[in-house]
PDB file of N, CA and C in Angstrom:
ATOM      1  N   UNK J  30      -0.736 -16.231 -24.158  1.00  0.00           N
ATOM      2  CA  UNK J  30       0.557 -16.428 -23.544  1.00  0.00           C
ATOM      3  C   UNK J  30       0.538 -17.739 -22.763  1.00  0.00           C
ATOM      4  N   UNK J  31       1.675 -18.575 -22.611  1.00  0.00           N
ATOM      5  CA  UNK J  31       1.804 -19.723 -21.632  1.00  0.00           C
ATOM      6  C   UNK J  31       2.003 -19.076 -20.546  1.00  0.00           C
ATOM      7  N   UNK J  32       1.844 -19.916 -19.899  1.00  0.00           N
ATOM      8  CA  UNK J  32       2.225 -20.164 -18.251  1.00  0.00           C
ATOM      9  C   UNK J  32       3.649 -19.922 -17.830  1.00  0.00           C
ATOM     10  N   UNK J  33       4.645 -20.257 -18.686  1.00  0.00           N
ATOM     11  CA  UNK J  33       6.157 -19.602 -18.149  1.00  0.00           C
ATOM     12  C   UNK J  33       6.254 -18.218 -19.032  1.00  0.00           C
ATOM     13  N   UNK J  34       5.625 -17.899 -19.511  1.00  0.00           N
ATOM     14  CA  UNK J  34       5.891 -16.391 -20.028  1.00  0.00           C
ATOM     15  C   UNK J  34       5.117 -15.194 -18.813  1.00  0.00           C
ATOM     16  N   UNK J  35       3.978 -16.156 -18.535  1.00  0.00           N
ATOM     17  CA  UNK J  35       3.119 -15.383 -17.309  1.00  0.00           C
ATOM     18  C   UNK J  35       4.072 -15.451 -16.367  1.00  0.00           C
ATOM     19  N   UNK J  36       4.695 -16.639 -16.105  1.00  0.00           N
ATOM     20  CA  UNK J  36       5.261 -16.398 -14.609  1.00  0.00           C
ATOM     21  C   UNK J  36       6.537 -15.965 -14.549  1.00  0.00           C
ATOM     22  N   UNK J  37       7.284 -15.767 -15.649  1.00  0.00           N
ATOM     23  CA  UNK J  37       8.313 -15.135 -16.119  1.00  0.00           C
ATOM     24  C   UNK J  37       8.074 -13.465 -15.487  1.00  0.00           C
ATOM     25  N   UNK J  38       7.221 -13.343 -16.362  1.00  0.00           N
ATOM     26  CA  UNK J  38       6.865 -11.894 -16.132  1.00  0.00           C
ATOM     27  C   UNK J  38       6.535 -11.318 -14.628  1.00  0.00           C
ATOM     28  N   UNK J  39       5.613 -12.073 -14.038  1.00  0.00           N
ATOM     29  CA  UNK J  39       5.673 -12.332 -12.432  1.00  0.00           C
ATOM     30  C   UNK J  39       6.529 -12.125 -11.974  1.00  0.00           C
ATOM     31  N   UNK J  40       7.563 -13.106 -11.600  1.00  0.00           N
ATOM     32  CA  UNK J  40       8.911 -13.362 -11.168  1.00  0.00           C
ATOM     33  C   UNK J  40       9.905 -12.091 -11.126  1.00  0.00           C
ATOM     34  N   UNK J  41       9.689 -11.459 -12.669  1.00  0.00           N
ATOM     35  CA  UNK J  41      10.655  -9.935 -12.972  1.00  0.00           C
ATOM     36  C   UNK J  41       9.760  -8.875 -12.186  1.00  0.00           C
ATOM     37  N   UNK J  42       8.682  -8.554 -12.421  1.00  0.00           N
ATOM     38  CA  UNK J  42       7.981  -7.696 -11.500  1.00  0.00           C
ATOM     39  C   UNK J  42       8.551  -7.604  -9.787  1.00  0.00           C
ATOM     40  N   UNK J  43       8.354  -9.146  -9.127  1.00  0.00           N
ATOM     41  CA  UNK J  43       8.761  -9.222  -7.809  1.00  0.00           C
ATOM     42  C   UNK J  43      10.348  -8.888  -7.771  1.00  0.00           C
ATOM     43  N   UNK J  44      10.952  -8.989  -8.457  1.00  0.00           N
ATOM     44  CA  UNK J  44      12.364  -8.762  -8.470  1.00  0.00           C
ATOM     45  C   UNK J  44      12.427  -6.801  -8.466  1.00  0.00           C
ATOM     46  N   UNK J  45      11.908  -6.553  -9.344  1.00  0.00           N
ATOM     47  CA  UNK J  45      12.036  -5.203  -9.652  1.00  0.00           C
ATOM     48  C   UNK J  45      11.261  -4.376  -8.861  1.00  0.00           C
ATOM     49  N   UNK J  46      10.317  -5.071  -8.442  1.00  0.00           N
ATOM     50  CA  UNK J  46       9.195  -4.246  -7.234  1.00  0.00           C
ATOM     51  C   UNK J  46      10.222  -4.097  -5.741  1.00  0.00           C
ATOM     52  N   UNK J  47      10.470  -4.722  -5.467  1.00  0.00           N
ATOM     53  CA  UNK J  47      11.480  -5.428  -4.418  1.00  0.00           C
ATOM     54  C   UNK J  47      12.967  -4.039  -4.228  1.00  0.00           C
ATOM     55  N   UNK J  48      13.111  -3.965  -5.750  1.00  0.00           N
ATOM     56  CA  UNK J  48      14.587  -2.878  -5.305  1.00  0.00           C
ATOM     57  C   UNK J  48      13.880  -1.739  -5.347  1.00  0.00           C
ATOM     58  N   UNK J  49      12.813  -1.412  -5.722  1.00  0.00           N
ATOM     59  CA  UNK J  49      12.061  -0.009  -6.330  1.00  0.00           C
ATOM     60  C   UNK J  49      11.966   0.426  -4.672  1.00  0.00           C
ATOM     61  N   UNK J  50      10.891  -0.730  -4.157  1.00  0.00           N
ATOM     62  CA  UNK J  50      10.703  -0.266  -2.635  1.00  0.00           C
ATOM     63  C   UNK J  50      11.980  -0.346  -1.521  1.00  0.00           C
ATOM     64  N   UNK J  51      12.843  -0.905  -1.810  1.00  0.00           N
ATOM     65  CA  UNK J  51      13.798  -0.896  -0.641  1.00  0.00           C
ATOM     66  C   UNK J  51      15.066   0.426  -0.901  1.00  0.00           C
ATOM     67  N   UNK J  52      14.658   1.102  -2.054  1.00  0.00           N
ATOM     68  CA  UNK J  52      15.846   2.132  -2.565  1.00  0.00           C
ATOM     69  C   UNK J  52      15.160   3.185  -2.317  1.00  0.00           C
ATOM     70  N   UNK J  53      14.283   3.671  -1.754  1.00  0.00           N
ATOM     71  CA  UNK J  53      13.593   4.683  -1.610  1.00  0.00           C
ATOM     72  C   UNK J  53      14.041   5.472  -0.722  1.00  0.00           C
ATOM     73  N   UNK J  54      14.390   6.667  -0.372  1.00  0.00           N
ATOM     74  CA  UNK J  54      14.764   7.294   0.745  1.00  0.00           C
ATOM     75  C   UNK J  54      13.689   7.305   1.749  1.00  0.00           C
ATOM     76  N   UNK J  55      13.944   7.702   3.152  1.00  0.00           N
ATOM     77  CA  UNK J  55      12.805   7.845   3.987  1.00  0.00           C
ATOM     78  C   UNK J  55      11.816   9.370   3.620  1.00  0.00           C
ATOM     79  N   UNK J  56      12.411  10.405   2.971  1.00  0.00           N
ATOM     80  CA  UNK J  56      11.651  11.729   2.756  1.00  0.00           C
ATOM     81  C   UNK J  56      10.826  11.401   1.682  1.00  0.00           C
ATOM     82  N   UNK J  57      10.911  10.394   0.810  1.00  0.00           N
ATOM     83  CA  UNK J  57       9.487  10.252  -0.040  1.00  0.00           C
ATOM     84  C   UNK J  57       8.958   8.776   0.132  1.00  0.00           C
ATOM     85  N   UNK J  58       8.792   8.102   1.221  1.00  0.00           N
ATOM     86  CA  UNK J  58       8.024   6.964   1.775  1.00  0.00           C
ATOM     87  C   UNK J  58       6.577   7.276   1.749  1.00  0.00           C
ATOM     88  N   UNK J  59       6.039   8.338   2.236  1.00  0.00           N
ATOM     89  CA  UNK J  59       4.867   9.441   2.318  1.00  0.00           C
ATOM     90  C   UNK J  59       4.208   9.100   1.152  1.00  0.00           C
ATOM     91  N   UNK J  60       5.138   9.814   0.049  1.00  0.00           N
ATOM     92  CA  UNK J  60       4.143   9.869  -1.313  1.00  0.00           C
ATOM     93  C   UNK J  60       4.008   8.189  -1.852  1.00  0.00           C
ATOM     94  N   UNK J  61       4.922   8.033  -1.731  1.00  0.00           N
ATOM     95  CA  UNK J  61       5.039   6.287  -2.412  1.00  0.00           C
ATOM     96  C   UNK J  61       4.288   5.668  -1.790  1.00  0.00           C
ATOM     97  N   UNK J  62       3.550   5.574  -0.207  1.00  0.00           N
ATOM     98  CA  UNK J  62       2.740   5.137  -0.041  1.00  0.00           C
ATOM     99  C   UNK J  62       1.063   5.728  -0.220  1.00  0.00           C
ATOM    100  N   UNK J  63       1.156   6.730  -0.718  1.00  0.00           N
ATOM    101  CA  UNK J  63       0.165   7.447  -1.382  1.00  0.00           C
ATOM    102  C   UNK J  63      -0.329   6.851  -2.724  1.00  0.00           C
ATOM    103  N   UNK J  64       0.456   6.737  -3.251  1.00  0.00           N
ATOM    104  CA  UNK J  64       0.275   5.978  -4.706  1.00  0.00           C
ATOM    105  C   UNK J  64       0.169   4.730  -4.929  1.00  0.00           C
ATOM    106  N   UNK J  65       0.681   4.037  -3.468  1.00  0.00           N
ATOM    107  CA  UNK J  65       0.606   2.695  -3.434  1.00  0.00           C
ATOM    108  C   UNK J  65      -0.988   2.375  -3.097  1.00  0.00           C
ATOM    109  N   UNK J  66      -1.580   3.562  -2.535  1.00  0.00           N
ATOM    110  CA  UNK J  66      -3.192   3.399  -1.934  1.00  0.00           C
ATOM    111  C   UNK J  66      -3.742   3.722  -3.075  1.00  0.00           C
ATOM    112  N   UNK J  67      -3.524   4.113  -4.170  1.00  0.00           N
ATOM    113  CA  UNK J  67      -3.901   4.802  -5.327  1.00  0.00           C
ATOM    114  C   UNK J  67      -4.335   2.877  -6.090  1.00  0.00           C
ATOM    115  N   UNK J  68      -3.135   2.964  -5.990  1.00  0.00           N
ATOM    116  CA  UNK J  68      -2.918   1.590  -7.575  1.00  0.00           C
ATOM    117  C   UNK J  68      -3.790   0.352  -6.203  1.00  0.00           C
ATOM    118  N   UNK J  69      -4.047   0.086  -5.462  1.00  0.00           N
ATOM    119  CA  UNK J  69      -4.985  -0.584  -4.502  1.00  0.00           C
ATOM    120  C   UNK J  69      -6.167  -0.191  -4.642  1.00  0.00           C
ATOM    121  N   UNK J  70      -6.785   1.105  -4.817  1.00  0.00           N
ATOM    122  CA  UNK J  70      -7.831   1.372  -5.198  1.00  0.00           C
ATOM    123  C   UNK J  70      -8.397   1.153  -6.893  1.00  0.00           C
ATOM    124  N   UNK J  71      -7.392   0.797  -7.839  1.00  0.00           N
ATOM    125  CA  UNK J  71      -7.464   0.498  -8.751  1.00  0.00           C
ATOM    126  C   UNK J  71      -7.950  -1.050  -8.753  1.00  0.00           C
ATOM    127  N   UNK J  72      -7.309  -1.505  -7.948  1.00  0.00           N
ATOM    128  CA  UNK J  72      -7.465  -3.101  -7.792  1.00  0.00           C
ATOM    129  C   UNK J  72      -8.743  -3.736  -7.661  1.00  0.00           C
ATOM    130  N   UNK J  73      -9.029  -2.770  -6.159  1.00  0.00           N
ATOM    131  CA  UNK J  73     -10.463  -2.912  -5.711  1.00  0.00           C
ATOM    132  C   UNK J  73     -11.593  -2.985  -6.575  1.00  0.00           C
ATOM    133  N   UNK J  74     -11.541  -1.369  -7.407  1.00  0.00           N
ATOM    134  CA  UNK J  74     -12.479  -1.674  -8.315  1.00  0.00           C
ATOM    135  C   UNK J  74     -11.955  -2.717  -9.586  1.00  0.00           C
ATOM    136  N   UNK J  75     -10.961  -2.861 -10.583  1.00  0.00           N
ATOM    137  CA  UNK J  75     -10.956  -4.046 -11.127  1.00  0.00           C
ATOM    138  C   UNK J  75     -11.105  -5.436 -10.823  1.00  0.00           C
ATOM    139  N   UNK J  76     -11.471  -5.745  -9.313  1.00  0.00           N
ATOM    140  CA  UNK J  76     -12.024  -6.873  -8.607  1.00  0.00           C
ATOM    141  C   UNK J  76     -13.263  -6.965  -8.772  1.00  0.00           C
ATOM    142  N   UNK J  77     -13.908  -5.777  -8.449  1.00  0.00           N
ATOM    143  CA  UNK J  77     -15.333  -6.074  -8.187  1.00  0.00           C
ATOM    144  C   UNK J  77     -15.760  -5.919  -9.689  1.00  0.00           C
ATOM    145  N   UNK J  78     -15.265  -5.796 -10.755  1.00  0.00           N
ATOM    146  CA  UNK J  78     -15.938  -5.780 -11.675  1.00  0.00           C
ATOM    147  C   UNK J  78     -15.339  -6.988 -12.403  1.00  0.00           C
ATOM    148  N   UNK J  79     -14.596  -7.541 -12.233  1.00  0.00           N
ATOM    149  CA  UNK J  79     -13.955  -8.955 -12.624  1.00  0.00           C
ATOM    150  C   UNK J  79     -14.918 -10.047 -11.768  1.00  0.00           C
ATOM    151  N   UNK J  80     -14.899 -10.051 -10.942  1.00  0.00           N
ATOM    152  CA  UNK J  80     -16.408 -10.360  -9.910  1.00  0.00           C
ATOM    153  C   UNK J  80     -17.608 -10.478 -10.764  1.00  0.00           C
ATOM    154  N   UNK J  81     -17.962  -9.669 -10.640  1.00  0.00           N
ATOM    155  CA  UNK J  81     -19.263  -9.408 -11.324  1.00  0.00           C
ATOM    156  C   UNK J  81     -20.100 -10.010 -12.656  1.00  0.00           C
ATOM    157  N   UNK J  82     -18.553  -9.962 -13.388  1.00  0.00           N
ATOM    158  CA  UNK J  82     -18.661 -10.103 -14.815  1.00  0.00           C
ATOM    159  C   UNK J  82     -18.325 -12.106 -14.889  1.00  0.00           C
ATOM    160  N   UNK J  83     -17.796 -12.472 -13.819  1.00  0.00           N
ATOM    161  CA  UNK J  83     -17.554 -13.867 -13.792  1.00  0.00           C
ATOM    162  C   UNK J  83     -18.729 -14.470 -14.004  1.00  0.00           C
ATOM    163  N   UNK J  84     -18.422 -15.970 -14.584  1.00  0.00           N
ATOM    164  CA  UNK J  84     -19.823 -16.848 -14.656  1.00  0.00           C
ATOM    165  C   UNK J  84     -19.672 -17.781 -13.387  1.00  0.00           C
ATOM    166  N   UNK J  85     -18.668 -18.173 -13.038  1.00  0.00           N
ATOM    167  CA  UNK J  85     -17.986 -19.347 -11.833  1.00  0.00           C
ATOM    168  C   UNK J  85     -18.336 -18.851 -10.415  1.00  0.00           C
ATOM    169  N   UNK J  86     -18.674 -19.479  -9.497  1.00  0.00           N
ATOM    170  CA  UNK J  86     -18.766 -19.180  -8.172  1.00  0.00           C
ATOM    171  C   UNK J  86     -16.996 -18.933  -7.742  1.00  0.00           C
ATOM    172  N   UNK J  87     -15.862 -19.924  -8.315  1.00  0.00           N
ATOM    173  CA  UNK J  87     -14.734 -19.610  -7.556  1.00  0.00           C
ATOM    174  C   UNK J  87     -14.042 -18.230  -8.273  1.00  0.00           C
ATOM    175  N   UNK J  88     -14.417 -17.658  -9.092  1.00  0.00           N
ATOM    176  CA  UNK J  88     -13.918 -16.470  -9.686  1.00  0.00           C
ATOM    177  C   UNK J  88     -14.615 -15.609  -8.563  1.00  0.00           C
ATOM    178  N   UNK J  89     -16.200 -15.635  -8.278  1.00  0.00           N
ATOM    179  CA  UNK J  89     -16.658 -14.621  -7.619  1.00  0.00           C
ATOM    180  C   UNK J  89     -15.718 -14.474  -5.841  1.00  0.00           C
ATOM    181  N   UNK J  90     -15.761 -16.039  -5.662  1.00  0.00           N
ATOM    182  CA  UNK J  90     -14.857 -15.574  -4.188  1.00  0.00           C
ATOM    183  C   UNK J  90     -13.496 -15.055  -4.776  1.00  0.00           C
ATOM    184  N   UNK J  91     -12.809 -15.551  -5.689  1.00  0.00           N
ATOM    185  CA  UNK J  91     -11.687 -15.223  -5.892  1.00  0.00           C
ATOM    186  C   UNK J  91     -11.346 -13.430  -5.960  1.00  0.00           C
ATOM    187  N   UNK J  92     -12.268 -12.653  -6.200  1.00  0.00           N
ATOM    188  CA  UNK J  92     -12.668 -11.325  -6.595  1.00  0.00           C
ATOM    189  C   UNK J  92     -13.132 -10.978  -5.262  1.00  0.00           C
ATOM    190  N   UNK J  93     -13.324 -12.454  -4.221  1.00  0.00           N
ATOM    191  CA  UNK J  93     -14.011 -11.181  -3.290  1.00  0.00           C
ATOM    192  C   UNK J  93     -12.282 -10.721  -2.300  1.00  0.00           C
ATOM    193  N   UNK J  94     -11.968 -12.557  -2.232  1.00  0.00           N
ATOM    194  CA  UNK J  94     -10.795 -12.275  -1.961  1.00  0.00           C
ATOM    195  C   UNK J  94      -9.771 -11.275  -1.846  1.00  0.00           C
ATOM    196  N   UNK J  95      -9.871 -10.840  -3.275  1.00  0.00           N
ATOM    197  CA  UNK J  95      -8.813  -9.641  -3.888  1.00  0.00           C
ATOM    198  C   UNK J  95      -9.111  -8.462  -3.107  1.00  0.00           C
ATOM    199  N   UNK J  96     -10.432  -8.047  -3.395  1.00  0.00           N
ATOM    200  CA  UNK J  96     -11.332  -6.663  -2.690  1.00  0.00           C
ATOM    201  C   UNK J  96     -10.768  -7.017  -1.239  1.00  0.00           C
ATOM    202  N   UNK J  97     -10.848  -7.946  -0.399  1.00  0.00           N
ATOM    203  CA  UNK J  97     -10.363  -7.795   0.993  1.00  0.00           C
ATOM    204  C   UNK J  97      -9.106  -7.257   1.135  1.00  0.00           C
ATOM    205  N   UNK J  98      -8.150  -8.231   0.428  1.00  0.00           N
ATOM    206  CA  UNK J  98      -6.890  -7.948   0.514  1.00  0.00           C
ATOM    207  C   UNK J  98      -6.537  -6.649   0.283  1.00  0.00           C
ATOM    208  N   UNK J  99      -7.007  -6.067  -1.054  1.00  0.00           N
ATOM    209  CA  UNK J  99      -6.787  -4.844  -1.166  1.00  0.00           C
ATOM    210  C   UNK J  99      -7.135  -3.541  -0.148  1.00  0.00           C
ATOM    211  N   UNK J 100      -8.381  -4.000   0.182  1.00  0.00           N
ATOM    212  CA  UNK J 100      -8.894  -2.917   1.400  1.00  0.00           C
ATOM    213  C   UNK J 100      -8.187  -3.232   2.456  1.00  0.00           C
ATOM    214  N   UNK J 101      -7.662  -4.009   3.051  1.00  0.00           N
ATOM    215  CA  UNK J 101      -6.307  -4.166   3.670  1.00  0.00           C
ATOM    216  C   UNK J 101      -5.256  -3.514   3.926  1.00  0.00           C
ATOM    217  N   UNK J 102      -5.193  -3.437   2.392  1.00  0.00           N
ATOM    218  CA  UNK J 102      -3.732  -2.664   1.922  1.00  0.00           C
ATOM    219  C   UNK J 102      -3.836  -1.184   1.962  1.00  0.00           C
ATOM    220  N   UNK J 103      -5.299  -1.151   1.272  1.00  0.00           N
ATOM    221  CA  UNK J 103      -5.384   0.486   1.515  1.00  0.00           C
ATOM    222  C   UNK J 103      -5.389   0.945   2.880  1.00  0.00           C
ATOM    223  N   UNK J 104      -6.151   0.439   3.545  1.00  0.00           N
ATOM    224  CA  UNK J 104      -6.453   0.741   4.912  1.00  0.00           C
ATOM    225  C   UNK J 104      -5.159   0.630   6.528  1.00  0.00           C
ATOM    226  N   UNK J 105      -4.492   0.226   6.061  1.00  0.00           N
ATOM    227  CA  UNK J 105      -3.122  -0.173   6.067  1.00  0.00           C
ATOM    228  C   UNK J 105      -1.938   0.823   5.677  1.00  0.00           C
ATOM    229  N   UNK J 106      -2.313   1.231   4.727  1.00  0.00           N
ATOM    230  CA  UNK J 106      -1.281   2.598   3.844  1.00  0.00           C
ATOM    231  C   UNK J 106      -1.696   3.436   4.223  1.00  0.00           C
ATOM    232  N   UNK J 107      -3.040   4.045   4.643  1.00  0.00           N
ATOM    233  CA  UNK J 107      -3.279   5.185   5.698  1.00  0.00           C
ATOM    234  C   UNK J 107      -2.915   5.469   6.903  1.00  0.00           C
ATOM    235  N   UNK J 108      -3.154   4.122   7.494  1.00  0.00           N
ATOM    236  CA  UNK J 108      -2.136   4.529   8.458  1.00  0.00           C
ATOM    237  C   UNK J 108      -1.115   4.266   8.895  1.00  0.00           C
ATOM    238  N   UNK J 109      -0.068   3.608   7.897  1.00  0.00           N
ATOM    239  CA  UNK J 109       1.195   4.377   7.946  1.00  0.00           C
ATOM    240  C   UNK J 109       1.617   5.346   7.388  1.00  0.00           C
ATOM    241  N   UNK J 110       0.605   6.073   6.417  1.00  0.00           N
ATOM    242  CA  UNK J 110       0.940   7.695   6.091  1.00  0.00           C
ATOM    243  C   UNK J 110       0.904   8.432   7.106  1.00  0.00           C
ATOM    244  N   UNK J 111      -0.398   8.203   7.769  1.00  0.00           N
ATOM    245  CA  UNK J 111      -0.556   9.130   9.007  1.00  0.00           C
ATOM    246  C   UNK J 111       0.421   8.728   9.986  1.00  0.00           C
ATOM    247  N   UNK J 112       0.881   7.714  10.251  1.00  0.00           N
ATOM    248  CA  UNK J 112       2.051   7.843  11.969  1.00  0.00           C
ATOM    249  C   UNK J 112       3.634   8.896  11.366  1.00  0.00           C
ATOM    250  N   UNK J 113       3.391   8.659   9.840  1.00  0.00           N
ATOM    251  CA  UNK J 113       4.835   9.474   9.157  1.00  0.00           C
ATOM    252  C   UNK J 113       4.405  10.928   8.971  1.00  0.00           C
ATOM    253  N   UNK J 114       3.218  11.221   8.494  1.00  0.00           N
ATOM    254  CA  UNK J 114       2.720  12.488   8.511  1.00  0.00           C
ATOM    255  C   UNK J 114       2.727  13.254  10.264  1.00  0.00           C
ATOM    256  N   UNK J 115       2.680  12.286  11.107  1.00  0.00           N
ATOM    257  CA  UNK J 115       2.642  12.909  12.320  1.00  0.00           C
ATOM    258  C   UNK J 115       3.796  13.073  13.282  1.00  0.00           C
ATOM    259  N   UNK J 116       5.096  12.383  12.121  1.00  0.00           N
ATOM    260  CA  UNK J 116       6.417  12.621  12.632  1.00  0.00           C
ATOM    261  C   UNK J 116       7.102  14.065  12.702  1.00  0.00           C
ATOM    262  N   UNK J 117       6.341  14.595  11.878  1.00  0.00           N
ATOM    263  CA  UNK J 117       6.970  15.794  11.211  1.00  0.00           C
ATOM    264  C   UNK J 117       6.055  17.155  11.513  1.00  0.00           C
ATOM    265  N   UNK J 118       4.977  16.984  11.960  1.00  0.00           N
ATOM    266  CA  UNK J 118       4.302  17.454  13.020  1.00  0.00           C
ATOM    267  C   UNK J 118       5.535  18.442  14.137  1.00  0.00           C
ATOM    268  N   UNK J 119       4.880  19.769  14.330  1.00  0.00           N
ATOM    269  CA  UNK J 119       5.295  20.101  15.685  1.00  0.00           C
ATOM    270  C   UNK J 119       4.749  20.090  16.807  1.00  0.00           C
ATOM    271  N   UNK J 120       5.477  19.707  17.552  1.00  0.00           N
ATOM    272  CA  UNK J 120       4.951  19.705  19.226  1.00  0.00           C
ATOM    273  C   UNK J 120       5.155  20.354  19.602  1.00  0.00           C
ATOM    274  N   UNK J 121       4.079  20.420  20.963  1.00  0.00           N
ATOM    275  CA  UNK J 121       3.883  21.766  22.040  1.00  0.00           C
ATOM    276  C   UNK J 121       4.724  21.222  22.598  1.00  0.00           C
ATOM    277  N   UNK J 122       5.238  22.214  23.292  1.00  0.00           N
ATOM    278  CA  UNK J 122       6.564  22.225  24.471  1.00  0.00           C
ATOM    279  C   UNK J 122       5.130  22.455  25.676  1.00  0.00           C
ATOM    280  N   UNK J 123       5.554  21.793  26.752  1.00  0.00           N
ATOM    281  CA  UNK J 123       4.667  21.761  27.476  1.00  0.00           C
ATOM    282  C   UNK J 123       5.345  22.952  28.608  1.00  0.00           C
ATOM    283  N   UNK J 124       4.164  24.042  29.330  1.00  0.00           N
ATOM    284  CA  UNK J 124       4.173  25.468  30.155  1.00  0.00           C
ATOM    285  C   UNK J 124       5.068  25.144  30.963  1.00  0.00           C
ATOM    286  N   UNK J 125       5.978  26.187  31.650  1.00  0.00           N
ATOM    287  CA  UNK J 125       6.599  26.159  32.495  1.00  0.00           C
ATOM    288  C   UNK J 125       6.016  26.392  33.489  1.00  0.00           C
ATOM    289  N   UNK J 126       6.405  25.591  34.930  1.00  0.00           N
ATOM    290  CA  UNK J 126       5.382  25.403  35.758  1.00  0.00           C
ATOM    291  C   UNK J 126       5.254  27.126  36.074  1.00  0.00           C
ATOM    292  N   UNK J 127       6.032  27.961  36.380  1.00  0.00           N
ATOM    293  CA  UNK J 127       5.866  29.471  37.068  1.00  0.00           C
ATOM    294  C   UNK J 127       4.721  30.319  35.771  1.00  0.00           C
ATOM    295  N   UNK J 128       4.463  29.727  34.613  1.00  0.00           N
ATOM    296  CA  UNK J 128       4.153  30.553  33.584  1.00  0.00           C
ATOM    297  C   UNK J 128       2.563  30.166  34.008  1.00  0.00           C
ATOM    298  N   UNK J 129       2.142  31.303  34.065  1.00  0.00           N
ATOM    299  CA  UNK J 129       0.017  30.623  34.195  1.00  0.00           C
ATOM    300  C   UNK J 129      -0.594  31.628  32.981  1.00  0.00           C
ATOM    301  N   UNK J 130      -1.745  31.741  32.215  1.00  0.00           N
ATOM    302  CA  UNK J 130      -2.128  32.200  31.222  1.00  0.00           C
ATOM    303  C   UNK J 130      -3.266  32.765  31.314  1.00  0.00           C
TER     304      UNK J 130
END
């Protein structure tokens, strides 16, 4: 493939990635960022083995690059699962002062 068919394709992805995530309701943000830690963990390992398998020193940083970013992302998507997972959480009502146990 050339270079404007690659970045063609690029270009439509960011376009289409773009409405996918901003049309989402807030009651499934949760899972979507679940899956978003999913396809990041995919990354990770297709880095380090794109890494690996390189002959070039700038492929190997380039791979290490990726692995950061991605662990980033994952690490990142946890915890904004967890501050949303802990929205929905119930809270203690805190004792009334006359009530002792």
């Amino acid at each position: 493939m050339d270079f404007i068919s690659i970045l063609s394709i690029f270009v439509m992805a960011c376009f289409v990635g773009y409405y996918v995530v901003w049309s989402v309701t807030p009651a499934l943000h949760t899972p979507l960022m679940a899956v978003t830690n999913a396809i990041s963990s995919v990354i990770v390992v297709g880095a380090l083995v794109a890494s690996a398998a390189a002959g070039s020193p700038l492929a190997k940083w380039l791979g290490l690059g990726a692995v950061v970013l991605a662990s980033v992302n994952i690490f990142g998507g946890f915890a904004v699962t967890e501050r949303m997972l802990a929205m929905y959480k119930k809270k203690d009502k805190p004792a009334a002062k006359g009530d002792s146990k």
